[in-house]
Coordinates of C-alpha atoms and ligand atoms in Angstrom, one line a residue:
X1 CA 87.9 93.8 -50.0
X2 CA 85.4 91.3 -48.7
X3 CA 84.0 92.7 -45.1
X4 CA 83.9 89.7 -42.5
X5 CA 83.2 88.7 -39.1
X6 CA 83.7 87.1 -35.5
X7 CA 80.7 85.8 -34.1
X8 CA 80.4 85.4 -30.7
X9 CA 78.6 82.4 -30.0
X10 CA 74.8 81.8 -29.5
X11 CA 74.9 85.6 -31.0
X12 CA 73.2 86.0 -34.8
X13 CA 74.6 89.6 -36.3
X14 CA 71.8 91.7 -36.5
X15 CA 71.6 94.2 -39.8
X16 CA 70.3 97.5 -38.5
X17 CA 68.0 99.1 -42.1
X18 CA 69.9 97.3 -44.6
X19 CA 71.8 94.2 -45.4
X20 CA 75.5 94.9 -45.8
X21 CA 77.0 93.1 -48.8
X22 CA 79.3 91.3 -46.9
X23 CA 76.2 89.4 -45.0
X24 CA 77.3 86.6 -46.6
X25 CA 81.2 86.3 -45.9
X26 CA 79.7 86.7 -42.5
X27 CA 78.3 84.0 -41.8
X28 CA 80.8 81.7 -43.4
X29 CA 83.7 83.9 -41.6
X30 CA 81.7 83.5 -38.4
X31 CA 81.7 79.6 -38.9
X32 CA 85.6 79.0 -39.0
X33 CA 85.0 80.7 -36.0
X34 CA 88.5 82.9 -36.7
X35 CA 88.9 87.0 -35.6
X36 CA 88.5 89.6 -37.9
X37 CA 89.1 93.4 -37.5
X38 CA 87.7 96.3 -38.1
X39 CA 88.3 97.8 -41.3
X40 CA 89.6 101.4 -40.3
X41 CA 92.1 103.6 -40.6
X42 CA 93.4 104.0 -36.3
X43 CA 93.6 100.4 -36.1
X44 CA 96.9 100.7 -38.3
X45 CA 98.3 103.4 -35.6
X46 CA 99.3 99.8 -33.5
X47 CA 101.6 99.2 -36.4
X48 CA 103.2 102.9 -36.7
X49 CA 104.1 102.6 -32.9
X50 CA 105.5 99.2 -33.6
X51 CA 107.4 100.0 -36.4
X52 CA 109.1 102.8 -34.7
X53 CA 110.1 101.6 -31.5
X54 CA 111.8 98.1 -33.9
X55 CA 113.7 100.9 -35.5
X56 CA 114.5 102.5 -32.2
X57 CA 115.9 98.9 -30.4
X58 CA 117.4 97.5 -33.5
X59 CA 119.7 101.3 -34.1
X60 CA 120.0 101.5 -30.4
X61 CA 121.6 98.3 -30.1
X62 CA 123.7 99.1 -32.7
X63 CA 124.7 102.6 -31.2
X64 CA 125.5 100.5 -28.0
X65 CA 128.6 99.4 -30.4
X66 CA 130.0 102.7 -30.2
X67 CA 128.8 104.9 -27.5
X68 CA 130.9 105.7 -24.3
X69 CA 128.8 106.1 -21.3
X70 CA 131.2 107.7 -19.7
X71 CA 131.6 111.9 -17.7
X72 CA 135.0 111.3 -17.9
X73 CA 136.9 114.2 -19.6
X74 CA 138.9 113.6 -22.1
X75 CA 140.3 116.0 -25.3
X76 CA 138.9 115.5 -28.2
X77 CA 141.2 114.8 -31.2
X78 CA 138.5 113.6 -34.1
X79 CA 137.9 115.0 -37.2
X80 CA 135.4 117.5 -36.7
X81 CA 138.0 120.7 -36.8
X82 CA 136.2 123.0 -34.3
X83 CA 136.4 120.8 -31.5
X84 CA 140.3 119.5 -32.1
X85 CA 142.0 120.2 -28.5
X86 CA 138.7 120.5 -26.9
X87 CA 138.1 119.0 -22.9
X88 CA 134.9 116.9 -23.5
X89 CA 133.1 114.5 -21.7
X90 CA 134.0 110.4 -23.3
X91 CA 130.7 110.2 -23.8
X92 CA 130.0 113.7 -26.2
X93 CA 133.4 112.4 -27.9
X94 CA 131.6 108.6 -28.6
X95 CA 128.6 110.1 -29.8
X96 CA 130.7 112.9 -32.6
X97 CA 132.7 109.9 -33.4
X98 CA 130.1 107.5 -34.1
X99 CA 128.3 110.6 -36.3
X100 CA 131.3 111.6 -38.3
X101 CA 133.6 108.4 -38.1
X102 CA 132.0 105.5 -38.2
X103 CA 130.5 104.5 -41.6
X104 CA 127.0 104.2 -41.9
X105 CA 126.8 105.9 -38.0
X106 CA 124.9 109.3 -39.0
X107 CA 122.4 107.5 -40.6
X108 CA 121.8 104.7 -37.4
X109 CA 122.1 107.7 -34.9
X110 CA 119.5 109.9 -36.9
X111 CA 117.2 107.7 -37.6
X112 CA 117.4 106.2 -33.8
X113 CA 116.6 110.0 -32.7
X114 CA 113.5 110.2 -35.7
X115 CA 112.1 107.0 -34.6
X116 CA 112.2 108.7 -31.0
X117 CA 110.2 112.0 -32.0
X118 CA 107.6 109.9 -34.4
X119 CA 106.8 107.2 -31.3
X120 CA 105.0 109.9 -28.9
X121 CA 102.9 111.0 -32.0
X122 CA 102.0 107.7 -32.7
X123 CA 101.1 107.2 -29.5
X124 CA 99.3 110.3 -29.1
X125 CA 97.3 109.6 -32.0
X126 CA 96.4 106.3 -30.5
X127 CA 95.2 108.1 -27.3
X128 CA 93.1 110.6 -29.0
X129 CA 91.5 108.2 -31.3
X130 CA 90.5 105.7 -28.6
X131 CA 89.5 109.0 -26.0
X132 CA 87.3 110.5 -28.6
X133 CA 85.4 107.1 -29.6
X134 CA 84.9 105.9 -26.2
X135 CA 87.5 102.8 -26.8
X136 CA 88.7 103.3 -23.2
X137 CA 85.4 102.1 -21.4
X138 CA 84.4 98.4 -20.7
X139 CA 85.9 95.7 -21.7
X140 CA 89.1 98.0 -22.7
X141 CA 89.7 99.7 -19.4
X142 CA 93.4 98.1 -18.9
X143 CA 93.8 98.3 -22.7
X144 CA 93.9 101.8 -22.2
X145 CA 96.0 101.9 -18.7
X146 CA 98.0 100.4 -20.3
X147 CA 98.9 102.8 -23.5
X148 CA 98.7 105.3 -21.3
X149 CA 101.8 103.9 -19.5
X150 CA 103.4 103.0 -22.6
X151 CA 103.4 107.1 -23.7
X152 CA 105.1 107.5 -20.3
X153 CA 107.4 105.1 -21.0
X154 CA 108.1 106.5 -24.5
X155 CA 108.3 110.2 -23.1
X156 CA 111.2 108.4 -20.5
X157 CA 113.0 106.7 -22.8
X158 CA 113.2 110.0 -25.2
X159 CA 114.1 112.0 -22.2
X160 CA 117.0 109.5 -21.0
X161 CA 118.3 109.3 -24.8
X162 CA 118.4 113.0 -25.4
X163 CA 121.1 113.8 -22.8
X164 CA 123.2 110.5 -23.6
X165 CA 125.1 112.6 -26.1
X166 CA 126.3 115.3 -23.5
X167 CA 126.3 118.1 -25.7
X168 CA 125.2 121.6 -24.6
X169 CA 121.5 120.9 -25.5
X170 CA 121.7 117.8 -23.5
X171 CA 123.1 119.9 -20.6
X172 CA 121.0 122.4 -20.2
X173 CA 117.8 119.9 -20.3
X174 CA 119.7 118.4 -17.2
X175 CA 120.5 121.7 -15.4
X176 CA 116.8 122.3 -15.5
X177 CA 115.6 118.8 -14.5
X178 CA 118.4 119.5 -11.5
X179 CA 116.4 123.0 -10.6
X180 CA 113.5 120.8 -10.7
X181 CA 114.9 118.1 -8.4
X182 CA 116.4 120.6 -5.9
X183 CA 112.9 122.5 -5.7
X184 CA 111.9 119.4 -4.0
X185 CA 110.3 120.0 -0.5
X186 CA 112.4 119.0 2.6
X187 CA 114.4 116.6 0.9
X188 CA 115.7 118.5 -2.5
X189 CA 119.3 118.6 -1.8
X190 CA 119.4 114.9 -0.5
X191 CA 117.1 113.8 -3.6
X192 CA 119.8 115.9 -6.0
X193 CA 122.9 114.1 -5.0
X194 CA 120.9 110.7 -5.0
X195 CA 120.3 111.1 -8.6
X196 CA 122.8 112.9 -9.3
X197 CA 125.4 111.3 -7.4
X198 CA 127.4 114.3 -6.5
X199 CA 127.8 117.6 -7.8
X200 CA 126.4 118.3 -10.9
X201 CA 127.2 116.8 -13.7
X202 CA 127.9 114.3 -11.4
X203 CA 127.2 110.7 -12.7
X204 CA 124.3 111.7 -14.1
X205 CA 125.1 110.1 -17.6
X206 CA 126.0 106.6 -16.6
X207 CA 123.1 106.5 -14.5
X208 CA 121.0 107.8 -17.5
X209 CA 122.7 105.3 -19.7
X210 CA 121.5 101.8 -17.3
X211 CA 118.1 104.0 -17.2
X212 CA 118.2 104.4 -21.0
X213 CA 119.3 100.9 -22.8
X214 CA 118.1 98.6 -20.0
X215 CA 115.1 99.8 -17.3
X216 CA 113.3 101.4 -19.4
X217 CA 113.5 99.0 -22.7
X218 CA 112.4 95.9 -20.1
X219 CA 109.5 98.2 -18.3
X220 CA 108.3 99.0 -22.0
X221 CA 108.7 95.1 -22.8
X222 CA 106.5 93.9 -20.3
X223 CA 103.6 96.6 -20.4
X224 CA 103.9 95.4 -24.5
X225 CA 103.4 91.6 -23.4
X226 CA 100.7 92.7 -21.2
X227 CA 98.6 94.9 -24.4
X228 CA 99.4 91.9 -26.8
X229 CA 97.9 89.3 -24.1
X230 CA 94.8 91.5 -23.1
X231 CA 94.5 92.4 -26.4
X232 CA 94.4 88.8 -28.2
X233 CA 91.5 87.9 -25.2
X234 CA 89.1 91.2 -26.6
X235 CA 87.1 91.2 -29.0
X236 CA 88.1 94.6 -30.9
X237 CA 86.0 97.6 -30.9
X238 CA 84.3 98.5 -34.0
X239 CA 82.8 102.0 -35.3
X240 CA 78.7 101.3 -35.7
X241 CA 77.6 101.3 -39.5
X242 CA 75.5 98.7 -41.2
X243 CA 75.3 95.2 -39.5
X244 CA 77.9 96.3 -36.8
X245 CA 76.7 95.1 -33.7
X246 CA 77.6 95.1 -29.9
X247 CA 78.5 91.0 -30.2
X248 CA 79.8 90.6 -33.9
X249 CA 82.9 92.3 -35.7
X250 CA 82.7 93.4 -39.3
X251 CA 85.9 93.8 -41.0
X252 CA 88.6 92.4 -42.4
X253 CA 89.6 88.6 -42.4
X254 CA 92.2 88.3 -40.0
X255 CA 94.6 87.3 -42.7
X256 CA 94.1 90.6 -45.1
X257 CA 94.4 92.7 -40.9
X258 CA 97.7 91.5 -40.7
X259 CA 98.9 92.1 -44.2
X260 CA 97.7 95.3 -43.8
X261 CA 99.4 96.0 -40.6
X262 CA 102.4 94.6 -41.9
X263 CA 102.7 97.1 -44.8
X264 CA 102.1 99.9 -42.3
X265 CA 105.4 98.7 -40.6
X266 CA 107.5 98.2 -43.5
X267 CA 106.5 101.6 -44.7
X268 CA 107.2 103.5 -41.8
X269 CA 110.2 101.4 -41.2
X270 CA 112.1 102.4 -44.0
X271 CA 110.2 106.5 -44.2
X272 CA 112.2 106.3 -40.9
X273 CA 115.3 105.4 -42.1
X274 CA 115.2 107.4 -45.1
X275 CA 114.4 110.6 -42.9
X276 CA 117.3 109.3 -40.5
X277 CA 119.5 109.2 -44.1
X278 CA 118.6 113.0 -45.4
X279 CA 116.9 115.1 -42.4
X280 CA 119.5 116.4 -40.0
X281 CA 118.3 115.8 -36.3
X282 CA 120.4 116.8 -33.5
X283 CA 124.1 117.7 -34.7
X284 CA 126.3 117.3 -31.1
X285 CA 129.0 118.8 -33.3
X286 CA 127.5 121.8 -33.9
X287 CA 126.1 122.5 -30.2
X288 CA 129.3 121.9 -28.8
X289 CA 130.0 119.8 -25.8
X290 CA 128.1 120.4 -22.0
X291 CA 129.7 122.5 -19.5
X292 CA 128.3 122.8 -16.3
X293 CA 128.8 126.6 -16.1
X294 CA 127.0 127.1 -19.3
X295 CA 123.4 127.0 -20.5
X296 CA 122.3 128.3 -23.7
X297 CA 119.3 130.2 -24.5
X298 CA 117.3 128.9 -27.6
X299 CA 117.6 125.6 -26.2
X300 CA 114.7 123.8 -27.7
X301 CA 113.7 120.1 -26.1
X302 CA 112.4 117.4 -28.7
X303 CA 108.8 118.0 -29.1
X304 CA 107.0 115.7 -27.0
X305 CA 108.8 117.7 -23.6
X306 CA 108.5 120.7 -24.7
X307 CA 105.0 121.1 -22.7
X308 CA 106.8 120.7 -19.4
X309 CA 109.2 123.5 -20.3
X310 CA 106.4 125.4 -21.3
X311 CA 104.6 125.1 -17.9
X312 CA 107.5 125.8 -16.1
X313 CA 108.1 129.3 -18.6
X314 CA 104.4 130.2 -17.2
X315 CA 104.9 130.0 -13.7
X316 CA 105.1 133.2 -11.9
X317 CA 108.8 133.8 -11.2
X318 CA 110.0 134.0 -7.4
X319 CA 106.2 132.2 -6.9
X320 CA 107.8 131.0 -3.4
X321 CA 106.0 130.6 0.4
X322 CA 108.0 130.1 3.5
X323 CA 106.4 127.5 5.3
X324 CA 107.8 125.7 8.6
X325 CA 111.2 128.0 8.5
X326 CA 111.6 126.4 4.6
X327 CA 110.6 127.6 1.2
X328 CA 107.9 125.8 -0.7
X329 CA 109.2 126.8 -4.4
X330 CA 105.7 127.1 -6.3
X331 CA 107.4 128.3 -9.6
X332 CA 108.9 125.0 -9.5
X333 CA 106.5 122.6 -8.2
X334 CA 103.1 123.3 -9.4
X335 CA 104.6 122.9 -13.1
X336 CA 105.1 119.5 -11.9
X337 CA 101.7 118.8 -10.0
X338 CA 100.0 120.4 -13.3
X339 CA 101.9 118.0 -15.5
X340 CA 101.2 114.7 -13.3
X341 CA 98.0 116.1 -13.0
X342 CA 97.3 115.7 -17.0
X343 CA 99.0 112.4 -16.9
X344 CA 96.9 111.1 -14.3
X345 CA 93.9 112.1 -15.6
X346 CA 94.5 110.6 -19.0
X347 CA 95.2 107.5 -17.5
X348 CA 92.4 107.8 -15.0
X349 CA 89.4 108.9 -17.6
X350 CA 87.8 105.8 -18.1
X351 CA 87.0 105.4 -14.1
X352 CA 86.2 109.2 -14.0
X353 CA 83.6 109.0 -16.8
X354 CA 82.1 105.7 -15.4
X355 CA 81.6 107.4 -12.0
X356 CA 79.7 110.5 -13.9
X357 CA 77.8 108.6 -15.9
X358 CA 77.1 105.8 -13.8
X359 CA 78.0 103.7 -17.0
X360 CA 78.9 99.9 -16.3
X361 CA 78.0 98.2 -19.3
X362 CA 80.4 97.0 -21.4
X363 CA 80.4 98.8 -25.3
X364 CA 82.0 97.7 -28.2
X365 CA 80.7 99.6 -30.8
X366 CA 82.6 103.1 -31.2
X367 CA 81.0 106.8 -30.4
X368 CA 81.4 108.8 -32.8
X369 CA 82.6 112.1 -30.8
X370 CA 79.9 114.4 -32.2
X371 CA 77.0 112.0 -29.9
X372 CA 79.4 112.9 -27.0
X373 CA 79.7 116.2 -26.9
X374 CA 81.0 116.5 -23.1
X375 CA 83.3 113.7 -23.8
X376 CA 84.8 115.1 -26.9
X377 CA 84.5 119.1 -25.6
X378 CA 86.8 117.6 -22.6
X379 CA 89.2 116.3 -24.9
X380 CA 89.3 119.1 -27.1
X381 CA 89.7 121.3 -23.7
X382 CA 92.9 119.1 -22.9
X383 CA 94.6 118.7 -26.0
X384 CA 94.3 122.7 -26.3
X385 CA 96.2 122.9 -23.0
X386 CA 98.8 121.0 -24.2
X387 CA 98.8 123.0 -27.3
X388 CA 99.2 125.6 -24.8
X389 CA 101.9 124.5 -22.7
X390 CA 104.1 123.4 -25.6
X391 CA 104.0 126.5 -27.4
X392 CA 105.2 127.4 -24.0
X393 CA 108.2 126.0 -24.5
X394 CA 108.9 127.8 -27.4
X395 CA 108.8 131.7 -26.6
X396 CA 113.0 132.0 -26.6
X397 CA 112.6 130.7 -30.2
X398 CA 109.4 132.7 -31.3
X399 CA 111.3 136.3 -30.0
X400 CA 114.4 135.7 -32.0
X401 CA 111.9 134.7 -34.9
X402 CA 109.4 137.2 -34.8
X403 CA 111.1 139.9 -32.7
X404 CA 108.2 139.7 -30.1
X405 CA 108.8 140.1 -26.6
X406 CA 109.5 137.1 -24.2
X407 CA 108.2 138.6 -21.2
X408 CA 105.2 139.6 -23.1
X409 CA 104.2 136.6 -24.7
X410 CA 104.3 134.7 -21.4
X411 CA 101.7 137.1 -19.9
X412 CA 99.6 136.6 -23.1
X413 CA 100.3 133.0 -22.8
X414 CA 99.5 132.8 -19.0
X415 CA 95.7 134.2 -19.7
X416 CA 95.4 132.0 -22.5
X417 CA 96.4 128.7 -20.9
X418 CA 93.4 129.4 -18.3
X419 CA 90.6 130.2 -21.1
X420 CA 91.5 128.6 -24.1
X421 CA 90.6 125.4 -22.9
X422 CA 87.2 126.6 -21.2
X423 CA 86.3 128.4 -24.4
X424 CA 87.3 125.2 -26.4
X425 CA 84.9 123.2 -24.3
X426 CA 82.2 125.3 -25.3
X427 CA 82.9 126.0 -28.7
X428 CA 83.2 122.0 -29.0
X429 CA 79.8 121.3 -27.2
X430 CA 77.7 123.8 -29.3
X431 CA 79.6 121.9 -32.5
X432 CA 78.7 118.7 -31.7
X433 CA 75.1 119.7 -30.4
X434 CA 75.0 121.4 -34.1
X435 CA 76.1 118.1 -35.6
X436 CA 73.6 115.9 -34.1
X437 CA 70.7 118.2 -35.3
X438 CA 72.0 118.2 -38.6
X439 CA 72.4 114.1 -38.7
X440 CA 68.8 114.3 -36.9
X441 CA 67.4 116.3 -39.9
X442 CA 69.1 114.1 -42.5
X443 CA 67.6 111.0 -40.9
X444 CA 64.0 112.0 -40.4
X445 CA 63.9 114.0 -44.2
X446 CA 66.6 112.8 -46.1
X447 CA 70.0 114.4 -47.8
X448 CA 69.2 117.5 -50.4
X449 CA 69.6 116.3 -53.6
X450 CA 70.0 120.7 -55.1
X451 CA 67.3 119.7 -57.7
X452 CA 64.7 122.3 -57.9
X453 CA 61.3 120.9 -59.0
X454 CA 58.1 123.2 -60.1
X455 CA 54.3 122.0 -59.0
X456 CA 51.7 122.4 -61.1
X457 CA 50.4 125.6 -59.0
X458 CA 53.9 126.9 -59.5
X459 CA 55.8 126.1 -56.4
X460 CA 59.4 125.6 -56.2
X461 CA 60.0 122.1 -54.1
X462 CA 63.9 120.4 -53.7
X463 CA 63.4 116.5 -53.5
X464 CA 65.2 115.2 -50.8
X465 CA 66.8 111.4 -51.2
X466 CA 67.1 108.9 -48.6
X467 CA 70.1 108.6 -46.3
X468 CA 72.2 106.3 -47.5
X469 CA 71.6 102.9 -45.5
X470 CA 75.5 102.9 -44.1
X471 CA 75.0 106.7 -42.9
X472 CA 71.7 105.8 -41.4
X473 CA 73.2 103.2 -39.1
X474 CA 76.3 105.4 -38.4
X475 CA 73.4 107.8 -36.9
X476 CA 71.4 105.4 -35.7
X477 CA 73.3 103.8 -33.4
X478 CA 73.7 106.3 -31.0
X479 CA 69.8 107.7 -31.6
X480 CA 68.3 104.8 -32.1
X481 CA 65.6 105.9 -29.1
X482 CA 65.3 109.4 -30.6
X483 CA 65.2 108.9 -34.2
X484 CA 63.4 105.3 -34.7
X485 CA 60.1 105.4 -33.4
Ligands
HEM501 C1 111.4 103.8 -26.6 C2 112.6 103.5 -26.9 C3 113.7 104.5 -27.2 C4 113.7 105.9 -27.3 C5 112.5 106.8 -27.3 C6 115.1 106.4 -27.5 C7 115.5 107.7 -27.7 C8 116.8 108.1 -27.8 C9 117.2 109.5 -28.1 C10 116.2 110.6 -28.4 C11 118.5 109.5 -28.2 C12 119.4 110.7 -28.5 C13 119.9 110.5 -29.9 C14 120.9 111.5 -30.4 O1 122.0 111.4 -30.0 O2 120.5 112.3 -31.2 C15 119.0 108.2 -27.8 C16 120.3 107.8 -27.7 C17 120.7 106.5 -27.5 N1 120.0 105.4 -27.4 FE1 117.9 105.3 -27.5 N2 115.9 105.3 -27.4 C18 115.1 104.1 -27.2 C19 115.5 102.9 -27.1 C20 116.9 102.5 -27.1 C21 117.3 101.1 -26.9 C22 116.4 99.9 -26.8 C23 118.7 101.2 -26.9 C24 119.7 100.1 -26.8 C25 119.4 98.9 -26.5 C26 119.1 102.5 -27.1 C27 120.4 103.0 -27.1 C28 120.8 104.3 -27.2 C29 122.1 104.8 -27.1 C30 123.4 103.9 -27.0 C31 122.1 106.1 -27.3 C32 123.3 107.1 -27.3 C33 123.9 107.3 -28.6 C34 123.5 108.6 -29.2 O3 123.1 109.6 -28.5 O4 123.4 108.7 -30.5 N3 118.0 103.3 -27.2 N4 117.9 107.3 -27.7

């Protein structure tokens, strides 16, 4: 495909070692004066996340056809033989109804629920990529703000849908988000029946419902406005290579972007709904209905909560202080401080690596994460964390599996938590230090070519060919001081 690009004016692209063979297209690109984009692989991520949450409002609008939001009991009379004569809530009956009854309603429920674990990962992806390229500094600061509040939005959204059902799975995630809530300081109790509206169940899964279908769906709506506008006024950040520059964009032609973009979405629109038609995701049925006497052990969240279970599995158990003639529940709390911790510093990294570096200047030519070894060690130092924390939330499921014991993974778990990511860091660092002496080398004396040649006094000499002149810039970019006298 021919490479193009969007000159900014007054600015002629400059080709770092060798012409790219796209020189051409752009200058006559450049003169229509239209946008082109970057030809690589994360900039199709955008369409994945976009794809998913279309899936997500057009089967959630048509689950809204035949869900209950109701706590109401009533006895379940369906078709599902099991449950026959059962006291359930209106809205666990809706949901078993609108799975086993209503034609074509397994299919819209499950691939609602797949689109709802595929988003976070999308969006996680998104996250990492920009993080480890150094797409989060200036001019893309609110860019990424703003992702960052669309994952939290996401992670809602999946939280609110997942106890809509009222089943037994559903339940037990609310029991613990009720410990969580009454382990509040001071005002616990009050903040419980606030949210709760009364004892618990209470009217939790109305509330959940509005929360669900029409808060969050409008919050999401208007931080999406906000990343389409500030994106359409920003020039898109590019990976360096030949004839990249900071003020030009070699790509694709706008046109051949959005084709492209478009086949993303139509692909993952429809791997959705064919998942959603033959993998089995959350059968209510099976779980049985929520009781508020019961929770079950091997209750597993969806994935992308998972880590908050996990950090609250690792904190010390009866980890309380009296303070003031109350109890300051620790166990409970610093789970919570941890996980808004992470979240804030995602969302905060681009201000906390400016004031380090003292870096202002705007950059729109990608890192690539080996030349930031700091950076990228950090990253891999959080992301291991997380690792951490949601294989947390998984040590009920790994002792029935493996036959290893829960208390004893959670110690094991506990010590790795704190030096995992430390030892990550390092490990990362010393990588990407080994990296850049290995691009150095390549640079300065060429790639091996593993032909042996004889001299005439009979030494044995391997020819080395130049770097290629697309590597060379790739390198270069980020050495240009070091390597280029
Ligand atoms: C970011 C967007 C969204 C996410 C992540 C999400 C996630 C979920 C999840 C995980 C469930 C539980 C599915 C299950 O029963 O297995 C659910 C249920 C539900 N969602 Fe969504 N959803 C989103 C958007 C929407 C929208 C826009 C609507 C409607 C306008 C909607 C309506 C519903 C309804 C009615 C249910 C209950 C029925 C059921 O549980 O099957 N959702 N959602």
């Amino acid at each position: 495909m021919t490479s193009t690009t969007m000159r900014v004016r007054g600015d002629q692209p400059r080709v770092a070692g060798a012409r790219p063979k796209s020189l051409r297209s752009i200058a006559t690109y450049g003169r229509l004066g239209r946008r082109a984009e970057p030809n690589h692989w994360s900039r199709l991520l955008g369409a994945l996340s976009a794809a998913c949450l279309a899936v997500l409002v057009v089967t959630g609008v048509l689950l809204l056809l035949h869900y209950e939001p109701s706590a109401d009991t009533v006895t379940y009379s369906g078709s599902y033989p099991l449950l026959r004569g059962v006291p359930v809530s209106a809205a666990y009956a809706s949901t078993v109804h609108l799975s086993l009854e209503v034609r074509g309603g397994m299919l819209i429920r499950q691939t609602h629920h797949w689109a709802a674990l595929v988003l976070p990962a999308s969006l996680m992806l998104q996250l990492a990529t920009r993080f480890f390229t150094g797409a989060f500094r200036k001019p893309y600061r609110l860019a990424w703000v703003l992702l960052s509040a669309t994952f939290v939005l996401a992670l809602a959204a999946g939280w609110s849908g997942y106890a809509l059902p009222d089943d037994m799975l559903s339940g037990t995630g609310l029991r613990i988000f009720q410990g969580i809530l009454v382990g509040t300081p001071f005002v616990g109790g009050w903040l419980t029946g606030l949210v709760f509206g009364g004892e618990f169940p209470g009217d939790i899964v109305p509330r959940l419902y509005w929360l669900h279908v029409a808060v969050i769906p409008a919050v999401l709506a208007v931080v999406l406005v906000a990343r389409y506008v500030v994106g359409r006024r920003q020039r898109p950040a590019q990976p360096s290579g030949a004839g990249h520059t900071e003020s030009n964009v070699v790509g694709l032609p706008w046109p051949a972007a959005a084709v492209r973009s478009a086949g993303m979405f139509l692909i993952t629109s429809g791997i959705l709904l064919v998942m959603g038609a033959t993998l089995t995701v959350a059968p209510i049925w099976l779980y049985g209905p929520s009781t508020p006497e019961a929770a079950s052990a091997g209750s597993q969240p969806d994935w992308y909560t998972s880590w908050l279970d996990g950090a609250l599995r690792l904190a010390p158990s009866g980890w309380d202080v009296t303070w003031f003639g109350g109890t300051l529940p620790l166990a409970v709390l610093v789970p919570q401080l941890v996980a808004a911790a992470l979240l804030g510093a995602v969302a905060l990294y681009p201000l906390l690596e400016q004031w380090v570096t003292r870096d202002r200047g705007e950059h729109h030519l990608l890192d690539r994460p080996r030349d930031r070894p700091h950076r990228t060690g950090l990253g891999v130092a959080g992301f291991t964390f997380f690792g951490v924390l949601w294989l947390s939330g998984s040590t009920d499921i790994v002792s029935t599996l493996f036959h290893v014991g829960f208390e004893t993974q959670v110690d094991v778990l506990r010590v790795v938590a704190i030096a995992a990511p430390g030892l990550g860091y390092l490990v990362t660092v010393a990588l990407c230090r080994a990296l850049q002496a290995r691009d150095r080398d390549a640079v300065q004396h060429g790639v091996e070519t593993g032909r042996m040649m004889r001299a005439p006094d009979g030494r044995y000499w391997e020819p080395h060919s130049p770097l290629p002149a697309e590597a060379r810039a790739r390198i270069t970019a980020a050495h240009q001081q070091e390597l280029t006298p």
